[in-house]
Coordinates of C-alpha atoms in Angstrom, one line a residue:
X418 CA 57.6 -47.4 -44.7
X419 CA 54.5 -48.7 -43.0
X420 CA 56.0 -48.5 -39.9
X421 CA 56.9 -44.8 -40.2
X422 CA 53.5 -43.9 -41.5
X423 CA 51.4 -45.9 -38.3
X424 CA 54.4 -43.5 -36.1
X425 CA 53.4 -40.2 -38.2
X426 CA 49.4 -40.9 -37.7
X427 CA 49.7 -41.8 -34.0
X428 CA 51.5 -38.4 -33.2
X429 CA 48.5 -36.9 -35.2
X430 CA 46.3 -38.6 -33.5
X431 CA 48.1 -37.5 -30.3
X432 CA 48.2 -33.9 -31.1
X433 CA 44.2 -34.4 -32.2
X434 CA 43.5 -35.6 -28.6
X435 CA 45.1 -32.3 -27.1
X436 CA 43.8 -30.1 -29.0
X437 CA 40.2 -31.1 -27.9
X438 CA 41.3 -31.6 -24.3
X439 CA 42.1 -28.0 -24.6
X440 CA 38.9 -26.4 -25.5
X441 CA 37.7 -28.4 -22.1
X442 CA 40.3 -27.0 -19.8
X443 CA 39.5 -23.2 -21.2
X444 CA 35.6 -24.0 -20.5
X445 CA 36.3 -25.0 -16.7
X446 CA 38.9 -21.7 -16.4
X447 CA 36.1 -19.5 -17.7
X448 CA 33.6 -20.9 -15.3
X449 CA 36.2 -20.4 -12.8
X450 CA 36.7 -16.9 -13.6
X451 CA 32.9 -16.2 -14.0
X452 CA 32.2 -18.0 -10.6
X453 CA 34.8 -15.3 -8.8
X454 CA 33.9 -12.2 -10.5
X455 CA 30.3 -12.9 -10.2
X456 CA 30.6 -13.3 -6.5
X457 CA 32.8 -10.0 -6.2
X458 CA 30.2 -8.2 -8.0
X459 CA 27.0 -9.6 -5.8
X460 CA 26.0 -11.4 -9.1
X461 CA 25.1 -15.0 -7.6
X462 CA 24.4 -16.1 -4.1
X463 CA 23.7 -19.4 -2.3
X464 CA 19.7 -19.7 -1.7
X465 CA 19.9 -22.4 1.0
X466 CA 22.3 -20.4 3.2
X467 CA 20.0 -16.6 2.1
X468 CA 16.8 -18.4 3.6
X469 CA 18.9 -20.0 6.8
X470 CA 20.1 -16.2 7.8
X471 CA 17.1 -14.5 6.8
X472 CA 15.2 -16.9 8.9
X473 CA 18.0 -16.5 11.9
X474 CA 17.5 -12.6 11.4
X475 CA 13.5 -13.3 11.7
X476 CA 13.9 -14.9 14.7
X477 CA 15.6 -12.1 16.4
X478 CA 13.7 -9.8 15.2
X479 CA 10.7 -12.0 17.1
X480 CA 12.7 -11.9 20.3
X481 CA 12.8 -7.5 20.4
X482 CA 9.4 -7.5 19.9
X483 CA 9.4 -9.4 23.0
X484 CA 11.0 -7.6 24.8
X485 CA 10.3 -4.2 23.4
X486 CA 6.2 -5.2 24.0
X487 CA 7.6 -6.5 27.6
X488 CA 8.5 -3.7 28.5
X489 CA 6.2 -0.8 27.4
X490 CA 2.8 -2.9 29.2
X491 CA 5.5 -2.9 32.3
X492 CA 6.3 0.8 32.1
X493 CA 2.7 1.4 31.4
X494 CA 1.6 -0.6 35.0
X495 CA 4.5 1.3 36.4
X496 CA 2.8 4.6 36.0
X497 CA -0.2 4.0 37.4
X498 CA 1.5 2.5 40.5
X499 CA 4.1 5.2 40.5
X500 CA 1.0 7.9 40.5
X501 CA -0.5 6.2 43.2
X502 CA 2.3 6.5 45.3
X503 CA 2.7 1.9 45.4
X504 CA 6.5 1.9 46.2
X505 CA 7.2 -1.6 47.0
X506 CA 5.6 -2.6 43.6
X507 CA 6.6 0.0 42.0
X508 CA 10.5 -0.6 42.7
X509 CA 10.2 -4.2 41.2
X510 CA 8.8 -3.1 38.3
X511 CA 11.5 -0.3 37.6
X512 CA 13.9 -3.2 38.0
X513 CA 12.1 -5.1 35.6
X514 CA 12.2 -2.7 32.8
X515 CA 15.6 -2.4 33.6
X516 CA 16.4 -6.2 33.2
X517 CA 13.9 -6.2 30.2
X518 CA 15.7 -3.4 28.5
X519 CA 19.3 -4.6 28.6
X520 CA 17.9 -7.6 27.1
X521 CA 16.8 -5.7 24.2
X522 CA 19.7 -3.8 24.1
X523 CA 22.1 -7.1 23.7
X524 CA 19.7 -8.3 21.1
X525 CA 19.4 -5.4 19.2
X526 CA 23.0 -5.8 18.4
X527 CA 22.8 -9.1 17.4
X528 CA 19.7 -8.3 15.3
X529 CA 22.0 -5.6 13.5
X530 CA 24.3 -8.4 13.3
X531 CA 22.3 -11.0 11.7
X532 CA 21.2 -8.5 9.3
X533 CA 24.5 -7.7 7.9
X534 CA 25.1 -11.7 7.9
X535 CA 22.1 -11.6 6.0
X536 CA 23.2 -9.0 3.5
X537 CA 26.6 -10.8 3.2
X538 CA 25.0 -13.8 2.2
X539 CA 23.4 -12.1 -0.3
X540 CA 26.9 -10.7 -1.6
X541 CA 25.7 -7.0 -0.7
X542 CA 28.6 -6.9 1.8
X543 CA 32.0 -7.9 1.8
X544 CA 32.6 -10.7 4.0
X545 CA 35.2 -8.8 5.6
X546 CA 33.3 -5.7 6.7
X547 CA 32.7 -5.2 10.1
X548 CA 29.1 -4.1 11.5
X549 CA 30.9 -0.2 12.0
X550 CA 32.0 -0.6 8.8
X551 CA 28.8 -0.2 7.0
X552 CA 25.7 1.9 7.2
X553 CA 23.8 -0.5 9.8
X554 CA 25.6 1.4 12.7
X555 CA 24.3 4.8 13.0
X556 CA 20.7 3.4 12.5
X557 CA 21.4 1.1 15.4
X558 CA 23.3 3.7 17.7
X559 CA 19.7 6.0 17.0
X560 CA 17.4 2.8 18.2
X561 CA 19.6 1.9 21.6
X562 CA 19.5 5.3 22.2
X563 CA 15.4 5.5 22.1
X564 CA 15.9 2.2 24.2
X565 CA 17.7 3.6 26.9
X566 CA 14.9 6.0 27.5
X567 CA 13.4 4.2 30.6
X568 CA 12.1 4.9 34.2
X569 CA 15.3 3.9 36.4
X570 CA 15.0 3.1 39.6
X571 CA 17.6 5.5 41.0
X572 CA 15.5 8.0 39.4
X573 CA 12.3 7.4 41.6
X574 CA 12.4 10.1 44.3
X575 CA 13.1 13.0 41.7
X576 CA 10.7 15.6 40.6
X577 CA 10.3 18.5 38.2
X578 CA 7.9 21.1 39.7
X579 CA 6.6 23.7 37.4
X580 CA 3.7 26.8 37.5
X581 CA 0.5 26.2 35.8
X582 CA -1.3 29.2 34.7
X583 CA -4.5 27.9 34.7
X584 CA -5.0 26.4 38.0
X585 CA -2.2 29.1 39.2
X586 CA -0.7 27.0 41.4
X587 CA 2.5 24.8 41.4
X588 CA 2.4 20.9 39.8
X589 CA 5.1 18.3 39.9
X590 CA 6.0 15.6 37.6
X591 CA 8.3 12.6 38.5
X592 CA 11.6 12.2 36.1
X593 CA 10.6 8.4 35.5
X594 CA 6.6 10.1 33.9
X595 CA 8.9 12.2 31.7
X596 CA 11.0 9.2 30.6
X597 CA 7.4 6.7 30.4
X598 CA 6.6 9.5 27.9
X599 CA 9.2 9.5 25.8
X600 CA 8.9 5.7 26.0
X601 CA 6.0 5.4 23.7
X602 CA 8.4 6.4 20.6
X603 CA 9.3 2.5 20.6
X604 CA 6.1 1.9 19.3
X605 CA 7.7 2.3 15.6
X606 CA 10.1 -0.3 16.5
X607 CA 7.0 -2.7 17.2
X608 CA 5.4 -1.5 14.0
X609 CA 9.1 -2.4 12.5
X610 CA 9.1 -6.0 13.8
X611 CA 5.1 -6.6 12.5
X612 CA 6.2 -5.2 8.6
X613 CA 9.1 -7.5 9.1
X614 CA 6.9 -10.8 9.7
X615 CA 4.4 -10.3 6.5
X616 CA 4.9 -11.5 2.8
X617 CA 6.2 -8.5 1.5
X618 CA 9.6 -8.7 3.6
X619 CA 10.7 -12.1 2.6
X620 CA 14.2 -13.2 1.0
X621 CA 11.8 -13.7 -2.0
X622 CA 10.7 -10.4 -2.3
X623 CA 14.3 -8.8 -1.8
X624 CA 15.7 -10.8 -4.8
X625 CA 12.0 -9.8 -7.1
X626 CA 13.1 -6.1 -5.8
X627 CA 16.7 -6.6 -6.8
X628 CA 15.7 -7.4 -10.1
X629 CA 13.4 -4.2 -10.7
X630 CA 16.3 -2.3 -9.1
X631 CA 14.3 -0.8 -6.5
X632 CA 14.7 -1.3 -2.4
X633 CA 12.9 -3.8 -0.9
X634 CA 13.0 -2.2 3.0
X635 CA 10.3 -1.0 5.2
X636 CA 8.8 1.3 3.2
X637 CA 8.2 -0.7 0.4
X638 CA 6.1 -3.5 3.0
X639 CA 3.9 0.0 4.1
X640 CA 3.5 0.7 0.3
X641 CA 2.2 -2.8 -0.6
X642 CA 0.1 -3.6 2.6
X643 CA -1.7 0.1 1.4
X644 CA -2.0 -0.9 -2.4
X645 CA -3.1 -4.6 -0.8
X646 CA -5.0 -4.0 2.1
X647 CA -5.8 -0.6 2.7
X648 CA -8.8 0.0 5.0
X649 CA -7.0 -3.0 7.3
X650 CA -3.5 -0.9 7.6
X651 CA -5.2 2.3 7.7
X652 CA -7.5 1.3 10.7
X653 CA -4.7 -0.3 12.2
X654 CA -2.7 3.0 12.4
X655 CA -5.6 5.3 13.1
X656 CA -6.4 2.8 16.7
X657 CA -2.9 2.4 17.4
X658 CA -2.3 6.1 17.0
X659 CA -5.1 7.1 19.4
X660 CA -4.3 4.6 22.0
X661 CA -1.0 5.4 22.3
X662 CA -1.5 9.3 22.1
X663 CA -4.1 9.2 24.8
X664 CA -1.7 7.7 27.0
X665 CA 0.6 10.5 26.2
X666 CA -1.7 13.1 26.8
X667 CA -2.4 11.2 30.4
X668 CA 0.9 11.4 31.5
X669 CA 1.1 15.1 30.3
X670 CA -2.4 16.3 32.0
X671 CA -2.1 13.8 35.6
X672 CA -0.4 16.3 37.5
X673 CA -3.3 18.9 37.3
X674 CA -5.1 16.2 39.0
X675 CA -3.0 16.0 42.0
X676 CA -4.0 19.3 42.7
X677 CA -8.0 19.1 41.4
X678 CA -9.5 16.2 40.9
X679 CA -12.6 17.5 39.2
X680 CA -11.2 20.4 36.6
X681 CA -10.7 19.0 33.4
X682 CA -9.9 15.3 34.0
X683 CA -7.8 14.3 31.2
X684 CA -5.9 11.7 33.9
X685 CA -8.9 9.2 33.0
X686 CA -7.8 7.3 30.1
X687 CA -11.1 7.1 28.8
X688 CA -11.2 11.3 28.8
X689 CA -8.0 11.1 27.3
X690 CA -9.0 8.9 24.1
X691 CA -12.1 11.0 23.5
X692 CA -9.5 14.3 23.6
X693 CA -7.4 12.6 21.1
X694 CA -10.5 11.4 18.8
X695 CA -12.1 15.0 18.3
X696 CA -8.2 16.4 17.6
X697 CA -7.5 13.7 15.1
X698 CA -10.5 14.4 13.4
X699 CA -10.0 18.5 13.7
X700 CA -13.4 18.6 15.3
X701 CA -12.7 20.0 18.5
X702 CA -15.5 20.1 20.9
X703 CA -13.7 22.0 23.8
X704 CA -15.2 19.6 26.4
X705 CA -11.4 18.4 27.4
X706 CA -8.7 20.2 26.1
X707 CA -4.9 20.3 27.3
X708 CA -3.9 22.6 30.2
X709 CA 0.2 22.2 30.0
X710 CA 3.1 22.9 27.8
X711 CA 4.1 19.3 27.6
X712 CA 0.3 18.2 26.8
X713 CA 0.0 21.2 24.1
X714 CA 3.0 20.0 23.1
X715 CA 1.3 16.3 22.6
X716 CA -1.4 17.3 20.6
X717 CA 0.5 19.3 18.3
X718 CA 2.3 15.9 17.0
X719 CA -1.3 14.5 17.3
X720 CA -2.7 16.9 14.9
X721 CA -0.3 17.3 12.5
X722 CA -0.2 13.2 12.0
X723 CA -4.1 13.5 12.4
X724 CA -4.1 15.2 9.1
X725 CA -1.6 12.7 7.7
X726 CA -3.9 9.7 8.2
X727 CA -7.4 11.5 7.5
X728 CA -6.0 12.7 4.2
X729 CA -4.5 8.8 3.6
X730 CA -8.2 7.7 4.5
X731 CA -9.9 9.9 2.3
X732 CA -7.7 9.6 -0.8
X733 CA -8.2 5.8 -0.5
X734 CA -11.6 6.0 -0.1
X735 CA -11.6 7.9 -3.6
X736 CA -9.4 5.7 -5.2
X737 CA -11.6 2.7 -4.1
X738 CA -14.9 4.2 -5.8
X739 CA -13.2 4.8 -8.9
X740 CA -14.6 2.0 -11.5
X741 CA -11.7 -0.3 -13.0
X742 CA -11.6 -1.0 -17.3
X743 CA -14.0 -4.2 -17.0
X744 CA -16.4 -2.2 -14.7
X745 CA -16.9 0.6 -17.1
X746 CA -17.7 -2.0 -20.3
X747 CA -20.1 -3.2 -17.4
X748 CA -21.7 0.2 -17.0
X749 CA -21.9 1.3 -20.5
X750 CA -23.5 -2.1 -21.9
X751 CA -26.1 -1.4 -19.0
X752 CA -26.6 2.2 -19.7
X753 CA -27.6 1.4 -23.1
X754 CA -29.8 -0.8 -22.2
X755 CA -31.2 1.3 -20.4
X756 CA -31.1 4.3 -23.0
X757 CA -32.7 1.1 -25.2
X758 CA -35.9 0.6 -22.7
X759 CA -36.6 4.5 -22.6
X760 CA -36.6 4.9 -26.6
X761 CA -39.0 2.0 -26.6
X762 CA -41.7 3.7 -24.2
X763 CA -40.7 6.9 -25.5
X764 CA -41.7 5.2 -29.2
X765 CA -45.0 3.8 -27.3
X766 CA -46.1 7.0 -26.0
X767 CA -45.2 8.8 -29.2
X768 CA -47.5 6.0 -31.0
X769 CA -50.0 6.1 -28.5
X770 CA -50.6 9.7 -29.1
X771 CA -50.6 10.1 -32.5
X772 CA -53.2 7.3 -32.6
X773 CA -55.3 9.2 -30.0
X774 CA -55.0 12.4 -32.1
X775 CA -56.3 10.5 -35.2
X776 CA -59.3 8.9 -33.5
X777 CA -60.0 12.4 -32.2
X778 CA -59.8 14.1 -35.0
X779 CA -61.7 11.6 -37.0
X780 CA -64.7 11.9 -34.1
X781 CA -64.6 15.6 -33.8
X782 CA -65.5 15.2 -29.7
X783 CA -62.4 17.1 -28.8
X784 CA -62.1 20.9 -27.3
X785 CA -59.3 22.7 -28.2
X786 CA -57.5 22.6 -24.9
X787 CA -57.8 18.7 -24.9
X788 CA -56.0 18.9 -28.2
X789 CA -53.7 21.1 -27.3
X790 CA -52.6 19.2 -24.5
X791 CA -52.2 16.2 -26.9
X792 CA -50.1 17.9 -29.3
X793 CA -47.7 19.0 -25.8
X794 CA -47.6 15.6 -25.1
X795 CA -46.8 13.7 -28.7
X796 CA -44.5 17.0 -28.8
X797 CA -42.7 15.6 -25.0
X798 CA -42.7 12.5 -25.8
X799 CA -41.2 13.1 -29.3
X800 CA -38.0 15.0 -27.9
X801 CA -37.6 12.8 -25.7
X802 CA -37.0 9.9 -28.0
X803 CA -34.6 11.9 -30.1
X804 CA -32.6 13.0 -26.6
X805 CA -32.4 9.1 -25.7
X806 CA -31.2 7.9 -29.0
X807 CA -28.9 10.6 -29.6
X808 CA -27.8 9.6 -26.1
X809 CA -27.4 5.9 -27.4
X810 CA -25.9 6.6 -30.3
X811 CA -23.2 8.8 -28.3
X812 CA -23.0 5.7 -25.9
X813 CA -19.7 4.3 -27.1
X814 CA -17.6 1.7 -25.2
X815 CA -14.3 3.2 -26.1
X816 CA -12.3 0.5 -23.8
X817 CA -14.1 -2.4 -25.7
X818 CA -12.5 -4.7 -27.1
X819 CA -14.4 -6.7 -28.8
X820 CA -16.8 -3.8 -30.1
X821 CA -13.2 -2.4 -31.8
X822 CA -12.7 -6.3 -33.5
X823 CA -16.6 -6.0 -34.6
X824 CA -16.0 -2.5 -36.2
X825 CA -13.0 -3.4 -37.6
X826 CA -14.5 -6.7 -39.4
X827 CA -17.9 -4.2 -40.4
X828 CA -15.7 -1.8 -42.3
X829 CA -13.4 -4.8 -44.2
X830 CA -16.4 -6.4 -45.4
X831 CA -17.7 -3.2 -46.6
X832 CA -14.8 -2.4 -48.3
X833 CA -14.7 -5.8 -49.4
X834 CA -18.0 -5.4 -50.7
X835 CA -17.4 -2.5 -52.5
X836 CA -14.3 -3.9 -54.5
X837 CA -16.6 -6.4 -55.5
X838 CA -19.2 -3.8 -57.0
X839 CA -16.1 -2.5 -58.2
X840 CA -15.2 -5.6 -60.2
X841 CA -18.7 -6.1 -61.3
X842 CA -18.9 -3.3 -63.0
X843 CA -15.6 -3.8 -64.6
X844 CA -16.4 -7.0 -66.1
X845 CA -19.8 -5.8 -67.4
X846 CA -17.5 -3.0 -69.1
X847 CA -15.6 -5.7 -70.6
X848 CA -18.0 -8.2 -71.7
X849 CA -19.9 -4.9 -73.4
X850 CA -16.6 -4.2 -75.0
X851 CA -15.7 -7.9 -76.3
X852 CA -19.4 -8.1 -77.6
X853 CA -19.1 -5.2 -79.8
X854 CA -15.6 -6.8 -80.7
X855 CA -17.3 -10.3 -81.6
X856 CA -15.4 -12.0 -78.8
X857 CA -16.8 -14.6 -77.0
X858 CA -17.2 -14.4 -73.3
X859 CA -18.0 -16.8 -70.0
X860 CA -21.1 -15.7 -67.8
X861 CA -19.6 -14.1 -64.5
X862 CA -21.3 -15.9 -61.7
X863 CA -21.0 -15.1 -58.1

C-alpha cells in the first residue's frame, strides 16, 4: 500500500513539474512571436546599428559637400578666366569640374544608398527592397540631373549670339556661361548637407518625431532653426541669396560689356550685389538695372524670393516684440506702480490746493482770477486722481497666478466669516429661547 501511494504522488508530482514548465515555454513563444511581428511592423530597432548607419550616411553626406563646394568655387574661377579669354587655364579647370563632378555623381548614389540602409535599420524599409524600389530614386535621378549641369570642356569653343535692343547691336554668350548659370541651383544641395549636420537632424530626433507621428526631414530642421534661431537663419539666407544672385545677374549682364565697357556695368560683381540689394528690398533705384532677357529673367526669381524673405523678416521681427505670460505679470505689477506714484502726487497737489484755498480765503489777499485759477487747478488735479485710480483699479493681472490663489483665499475667509456671524446669531437665538424655557446654557466663546 505504501508503496503504491509514494508511485501515485511521484506521478503527481511529475505531472506538477510540467505543468509549470509549460507556462515557461508559452512565455518564450510569445516573446518570440512579439519579437517577429514587431520587427515586420517597424515596432523595435537596434540603436547601436541606427547610430553606426546614420553616422555612415553623415559621413557621406560630408564628402558631397565637398565636392559639390569644390566644384562651384572652380566653376566660378572658370568664368572669369573663360571671359578673359585664359585658355590653357581655363581647359584645366573644365577638366577639373569634370573630375570633381563624377565624383559627386558616384557618391550621390551611395549617399542614396546609405540612407535607405539607414531607413532599413530603422525597420522603415524592408530589408529586401532595392534603392528603385522605393521613393529615394526619383529624388535622386532630379539631383544627378542638376549635377550634370556643368561647363564641359568639349563645349568651350561654342557660342549663342543674340540681338540686344538696347545697345542694338549683336552679343554672344559661351554655352559653358549658360551651364555656370544654371550651376548655382546646387546651392540647395549645400544648404541640404548644412541642415543635415545640426541637432535637429539626428537619429535622436527621427525617433522623438516618430513618436509625435510627424516627419522629421528637411523641413522640419528649417522649421526648428526659425523657432530657435531666427535672426541667425534668416541672415544667413538673405547673404547667401544675394551673393549667389549677383553672380547670376553677372553672368546674365557680361556680354553687354564685351561690346561697352562703360554702359551699365553690371559685369562688376560689386555692381551686381548692389542691383540685387535695391531688388530684394523692392527699392529700386534705377542706377543698374538689367538689360537682357536672361538677366530680367534673373531678377524676376530674385524678387519674387525677395518678398519671401522680407515678409519672413518682418513677421519675426513681430513675433519677437510680442511680450511672453511672465513679461506681462512684469508689466502690469510695474504699471501699477506707477498708476500708485501718480495717485500719490495727484493726492499731494489736490491737498496742497485745498490748503492754499483755505489760507486764502481765511486772509482775504486773493483777486478773483487768482482764485479762480486755484479752483482750475484743485479741479485738474482732482480728475486726475479719479482717472489714475480708476485706472488702478481696472489694472488687473488676469494671467496671475498667485493674485487668482490670493482672491480665492479673500473670498473663503469671507464666507467663512460670514457662516460664523451666521452661527452667532443662531446660538444667541437659542440661548434667548432656552432662557425663556428655564434651561440652562454654556457661554459661547470664540
Amino acid at each position: 500500500m505504501k508503496g503504491r501511494i509514494d508511485s501515485q504522488g511521484s506521478k503527481r508530482q511529475l505531472e506538477m513539474e510540467r505543468l509549470v514548465q509549460r507556462p515557461e515555454i508559452g512565455v518564450a513563444t510569445l516573446g518570440q512571436m512579439f519579437k517577429n511581428y514587431s520587427q515586420q511592423l517597424g515596432g523595435l530597432e537596434n540603436g547601436k546599428i541606427t547610430k553606426l548607419e546614420f553616422r555612415k550616411f553623415l559621413i557621406f553626406e560630408q564628402i558631397c559637400f565637398l565636392f559639390n563646394s569644390t566644384g562651384l568655387a572652380l566653376s566660378m574661377l572658370q568664368y572669369n578666366l573663360e571671359f578673359e579669354e585664359e585658355r590653357w587655364i581655363s581647359i584645366w579647370l573644365l577638366w577639373m569640374i569634370l573630375i570633381f563632378t563624377i565624383l559627386l555623381l558616384g557618391f550621390t548614389f551611395l549617399r542614396y544608398e546609405q540612407h535607405m540602409n539607414w531607413q532599413k535599420s530603422r525597420n522603415l524599409l524592408s530589408k529586401k527592397e532595392r534603392l528603385w524600389q522605393t521613393d529615394l530614386w526619383y529624388p535622386m535621378l532630379i539631383e544627378l540631373s542638376i549635377y550634370l549641369i556643368i561647363p564641359y570642356p568639349f563645349l568651350r569653343e561654342i557660342r549663342v549670339y543674340f540681338y540686344n535692343n538696347f545697345q542694338e547691336a549683336t552679343a554672344y554668350y559661351h554655352v559653358n556661361e549658360i551651364l555656370e548659370l544654371f550651376m548655382l541651383s546646387r546651392i540647395v544641395f549645400l544648404f541640404r548637407s548644412l541642415l543635415a549636420q545640426t541637432f535637429w537632424y539626428s537619429n535622436r530626433t527621427q525617433r522623438v518625431c516618430a513618436l509625435y507621428a510627424c516627419e522629421g526631414n528637411y523641413m522640419f530642421v528649417a522649421k526648428s532653426l526659425m523657432r530657435t534661431s531666427p535672426y541667425t537663419a534668416q541672415s544667413i539666407a538673405m547673404t547667401t541669396l544675394i551673393l549667389v544672385f549677383a553672380q547670376a545677374v553677372r553672368i546674365s549682364e557680361n556680354p553687354l560689356t564685351r561690346n561697352d565697357q562703360n554702359n551699365n556695368n553690371l559685369g562688376k560683381y560689386d555692381n551686381a550685389v548692389w542691383n540685387i540689394i535695391i531688388s530684394i528690398t523692392t527699392v529700386g533705384y534705377g542706377d543698374f538695372y538689367t538689360r537682357t532677357d536672361l538677366g530680367r529673367f534673373v531678377i524676376f526669381v530674385v524678387c519674387v524670393l525677395g518678398i519671401f524673405v522680407i515678409s519672413l523678416m518682418v513677421v519675426t521681427l513681430i513675433t519677437s516684440l510680442e511680450t511672453s505670460s511672465l513679461e506681462s505679470h512684469a508689466i502690469t505689477v510695474l504699471e501699477r506702480i506707477q498708476l500708485r506714484e501718480q495717485m500719490a502726487k495727484s493726492a499731494s497737489m489736490v491737498i496742497m490746493y485745498s490748503l492754499r484755498i483755505v489760507v486764502a480765503l481765511k486772509k482775504g489777499n486773493l483777486t478773483k482770477l487768482q482764485f479762480r485759477q486755484l479752483i482750475l487747478n484743485l479741479r485738474y488735479n482732482l480728475n486726475e486722481f479719479k482717472i489714475n485710480r480708476r485706472q488702478y483699479r481696472n489694472k488687473q493681472d488676469v494671467g496671475s497666478m498667485n493674485e487668482e490663489i490670493t482672491n480665492q483665499f479673500s473670498l473663503l475667509r469671507s464666507d467663512f466669516t460670514g457662516a460664523i456671524e451666521k452661527q452667532k446669531a443662531i446660538f444667541v437665538q437659542n440661548a434667548d429661547i432656552m432662557n425663556k424655557l428655564g434651561l440652562e446654557t454654556k457661554q459661547f466663546q470664540l
